Amino acid sequence: MFGPAVTTYVVIPILIIIARIFDVSIGTLRLIFLSKGVKLAPLLGFIESLIWLLAIGQILSNMTNWVNYVAFAAGFALGNYFGLVIENRLAIGKVILRIITTAEGAMLLDALRETKFGVTSMDAEGKFGDVKIIFMVLSRKDLDDVISLVKQHNPKAFYSIEDLRYVHDSMIPGPRSTGRMGNILAFKWLSKRK
């Protein structure tokens, strides 16, 4: 179908790029799952290493072809990019959102409470005077909606976001969900912790 030159300089490098995209994307997800305690991480590690072996095998069998080296590196870079895109779309896990507001803190607080999310607030003193600190624990998939609400009610509010590994959420009201991870796991036991 293809001549030897096309196979050597086009087909094999494209296959290496595709293999690297898959293996690095899977590796990115594996690390994220591992940090969150999801039991799917070892299976992803197996698949990742198998794909990597296939890609490196092609390079070792054609060590004089510099195009394969470029393809290997390009696949690695693209795999990192796609892994991050996939992880952002899945929005796995919970985060803590800290909001510090100096103006109209009560209006923002009321708006956040109307969403049925759990909200904890306290009065504090900042560099320029009295502030209100608001804490929320929520699913990453709900984060954009809450940040939009913050920007709508208090665009000058300072906020920070931190990933959480584990939350005992019996006291967290609001739109609770298993997140988008439920869409990719075939068995619920894979996401449970000991």
Short mmCIF file of C-alpha atoms in Angstrom, two decimals:
data_model
loop_
_atom_site.label_atom_id
_atom_site.label_comp_id
_atom_site.label_asym_id
_atom_site.label_seq_id
_atom_site.Cartn_x
_atom_site.Cartn_y
_atom_site.Cartn_z
CA MET A 1 0.00 0.00 0.00
CA PHE A 2 2.74 2.47 1.00
CA GLY A 3 6.31 2.42 -0.22
CA PRO A 4 9.13 1.78 2.25
CA ALA A 5 10.10 5.47 2.38
CA VAL A 6 6.53 6.61 3.12
CA THR A 7 6.18 3.94 5.80
CA THR A 8 9.51 4.84 7.40
CA TYR A 9 9.23 8.63 7.30
CA VAL A 10 5.46 9.22 7.50
CA VAL A 11 3.36 6.26 8.69
CA ILE A 12 5.57 5.05 11.56
CA PRO A 13 6.14 8.59 12.94
CA ILE A 14 2.39 9.31 12.82
CA LEU A 15 1.71 6.07 14.70
CA ILE A 16 4.36 7.02 17.26
CA ILE A 17 2.74 10.44 17.75
CA ILE A 18 -0.70 8.87 18.22
CA ALA A 19 0.66 6.27 20.65
CA ARG A 20 2.44 8.96 22.68
CA ILE A 21 -0.67 11.15 22.77
CA PHE A 22 -2.63 8.24 24.22
CA ASP A 23 0.03 7.09 26.67
CA VAL A 24 0.84 10.56 28.04
CA SER A 25 -2.84 11.54 28.25
CA ILE A 26 -3.55 8.34 30.16
CA GLY A 27 -0.50 9.04 32.34
CA THR A 28 -1.80 12.51 33.18
CA LEU A 29 -5.16 11.07 34.20
CA ARG A 30 -3.42 8.30 36.15
CA LEU A 31 -1.49 10.83 38.23
CA ILE A 32 -4.64 12.82 38.93
CA PHE A 33 -6.57 9.69 39.90
CA LEU A 34 -3.65 8.56 42.06
CA SER A 35 -3.58 11.88 43.92
CA LYS A 36 -7.33 11.61 44.56
CA GLY A 37 -7.19 7.99 45.72
CA VAL A 38 -9.17 6.54 42.80
CA LYS A 39 -8.56 2.81 42.37
CA LEU A 40 -8.61 3.08 38.58
CA ALA A 41 -5.02 4.46 38.64
CA PRO A 42 -3.20 1.07 38.50
CA LEU A 43 -5.21 -0.04 35.45
CA LEU A 44 -4.39 3.22 33.70
CA GLY A 45 -0.72 2.69 34.60
CA PHE A 46 -0.79 -0.74 32.95
CA ILE A 47 -2.32 0.65 29.75
CA GLU A 48 0.06 3.63 29.75
CA SER A 49 3.19 1.47 30.04
CA LEU A 50 1.96 -0.97 27.38
CA ILE A 51 1.42 1.84 24.88
CA TRP A 52 4.79 3.37 25.79
CA LEU A 53 6.53 0.05 25.12
CA LEU A 54 4.92 -0.15 21.69
CA ALA A 55 6.07 3.38 20.83
CA ILE A 56 9.62 2.94 22.13
CA GLY A 57 9.84 -0.40 20.33
CA GLN A 58 9.33 1.38 17.01
CA ILE A 59 12.10 3.84 17.82
CA LEU A 60 14.53 1.13 18.89
CA SER A 61 13.88 -0.86 15.73
CA ASN A 62 14.60 2.25 13.60
CA MET A 63 17.27 4.07 15.61
CA THR A 64 18.75 5.83 12.58
CA ASN A 65 15.46 7.53 11.66
CA TRP A 66 15.55 10.97 13.31
CA VAL A 67 11.89 11.58 12.36
CA ASN A 68 10.86 8.98 14.94
CA TYR A 69 12.64 10.94 17.68
CA VAL A 70 10.81 14.12 16.69
CA ALA A 71 7.52 12.20 16.55
CA PHE A 72 8.16 10.75 20.03
CA ALA A 73 8.77 14.23 21.49
CA ALA A 74 5.82 15.79 19.63
CA GLY A 75 3.53 13.03 20.87
CA PHE A 76 4.72 13.66 24.42
CA ALA A 77 3.95 17.39 24.19
CA LEU A 78 0.55 16.82 22.59
CA GLY A 79 -0.26 14.10 25.13
CA ASN A 80 0.35 16.52 28.00
CA TYR A 81 -1.93 19.07 26.37
CA PHE A 82 -4.74 16.59 25.68
CA GLY A 83 -4.39 15.06 29.16
CA LEU A 84 -4.98 18.46 30.74
CA VAL A 85 -7.93 19.18 28.44
CA ILE A 86 -9.52 15.83 29.33
CA GLU A 87 -8.93 16.38 33.05
CA ASN A 88 -10.49 19.84 32.91
CA ARG A 89 -13.54 18.47 31.12
CA LEU A 90 -13.98 15.66 33.64
CA ALA A 91 -13.68 18.14 36.54
CA ILE A 92 -12.93 15.39 39.02
CA GLY A 93 -13.01 16.02 42.74
CA LYS A 94 -13.83 18.73 45.20
CA VAL A 95 -12.26 22.12 45.83
CA ILE A 96 -12.29 24.68 48.58
CA LEU A 97 -13.12 28.18 47.41
CA ARG A 98 -11.98 31.06 49.62
CA ILE A 99 -13.45 34.48 48.91
CA ILE A 100 -12.28 37.69 50.57
CA THR A 101 -14.55 40.64 49.98
CA THR A 102 -14.44 44.21 51.25
CA ALA A 103 -17.53 45.68 49.62
CA GLU A 104 -21.07 44.34 49.54
CA GLY A 105 -20.06 41.13 51.26
CA ALA A 106 -23.56 40.56 52.61
CA MET A 107 -25.15 40.62 49.14
CA LEU A 108 -22.63 38.10 47.82
CA LEU A 109 -23.11 35.90 50.87
CA ASP A 110 -26.89 35.92 50.43
CA ALA A 111 -26.57 35.11 46.72
CA LEU A 112 -24.25 32.19 47.47
CA ARG A 113 -26.59 30.84 50.14
CA GLU A 114 -29.54 31.02 47.73
CA THR A 115 -27.71 28.52 45.49
CA LYS A 116 -28.02 25.94 48.30
CA PHE A 117 -24.26 25.46 48.50
CA GLY A 118 -22.74 25.25 51.94
CA VAL A 119 -21.24 28.60 52.86
CA THR A 120 -19.21 29.51 55.93
CA SER A 121 -18.24 33.12 56.58
CA MET A 122 -16.40 35.13 59.16
CA ASP A 123 -15.44 38.71 59.73
CA ALA A 124 -11.76 39.56 59.52
CA GLU A 125 -9.45 42.51 59.16
CA GLY A 126 -7.41 43.08 56.02
CA LYS A 127 -4.78 45.60 55.03
CA PHE A 128 -7.39 48.23 54.19
CA GLY A 129 -9.97 47.51 56.86
CA ASP A 130 -12.78 45.09 57.60
CA VAL A 131 -13.33 42.17 55.24
CA LYS A 132 -15.54 39.12 55.09
CA ILE A 133 -13.95 35.72 54.42
CA ILE A 134 -16.22 33.17 52.79
CA PHE A 135 -15.39 29.45 52.55
CA MET A 136 -17.11 26.92 50.32
CA VAL A 137 -16.41 23.26 49.55
CA LEU A 138 -17.90 22.20 46.23
CA SER A 139 -17.45 19.91 43.25
CA ARG A 140 -15.08 21.18 40.58
CA LYS A 141 -17.87 20.85 38.04
CA ASP A 142 -19.86 23.50 39.97
CA LEU A 143 -16.92 25.89 40.34
CA ASP A 144 -17.49 27.94 37.17
CA ASP A 145 -21.10 28.65 38.15
CA VAL A 146 -20.12 29.83 41.62
CA ILE A 147 -17.26 31.99 40.32
CA SER A 148 -19.66 33.60 37.84
CA LEU A 149 -21.92 34.42 40.77
CA VAL A 150 -19.00 35.93 42.69
CA LYS A 151 -18.01 38.07 39.69
CA GLN A 152 -21.61 39.15 39.16
CA HIS A 153 -22.17 40.27 42.77
CA ASN A 154 -18.68 41.44 43.67
CA PRO A 155 -16.26 41.68 40.72
CA LYS A 156 -13.44 43.03 42.93
CA ALA A 157 -13.56 40.11 45.38
CA PHE A 158 -10.33 38.17 45.84
CA TYR A 159 -10.70 34.41 45.66
CA SER A 160 -8.45 31.37 45.73
CA ILE A 161 -9.15 27.74 44.87
CA GLU A 162 -7.49 24.66 46.31
CA ASP A 163 -7.94 21.02 45.32
CA LEU A 164 -9.03 18.65 48.08
CA ARG A 165 -8.04 15.01 48.23
CA TYR A 166 -10.88 13.83 50.44
CA VAL A 167 -13.95 15.43 51.99
CA HIS A 168 -16.37 13.85 54.41
CA ASP A 169 -19.36 15.52 52.79
CA SER A 170 -22.19 14.59 55.13
CA MET A 171 -22.51 18.27 56.05
CA ILE A 172 -22.02 19.82 52.61
CA PRO A 173 -25.37 20.99 51.27
CA GLY A 174 -25.90 22.00 47.69
CA PRO A 175 -25.94 20.44 44.26
CA ARG A 176 -24.00 17.35 45.27
CA SER A 177 -23.05 14.93 42.57
CA THR A 178 -20.47 12.30 41.96
CA GLY A 179 -19.10 14.61 39.31
CA ARG A 180 -18.34 13.65 35.77
CA MET A 181 -16.14 10.81 36.95
CA GLY A 182 -19.29 8.70 37.26
CA ASN A 183 -19.59 8.88 33.49
CA ILE A 184 -16.27 7.15 32.89
CA LEU A 185 -16.21 4.54 35.63
CA ALA A 186 -17.84 1.25 34.78
CA PHE A 187 -17.92 0.06 38.39
CA LYS A 188 -18.57 2.28 41.42
CA TRP A 189 -16.17 0.29 43.58
CA LEU A 190 -13.27 1.70 41.56
CA SER A 191 -13.82 5.16 43.02
CA LYS A 192 -14.34 4.15 46.66
CA ARG A 193 -11.70 4.58 49.31
CA LYS A 194 -10.80 2.12 52.04
#
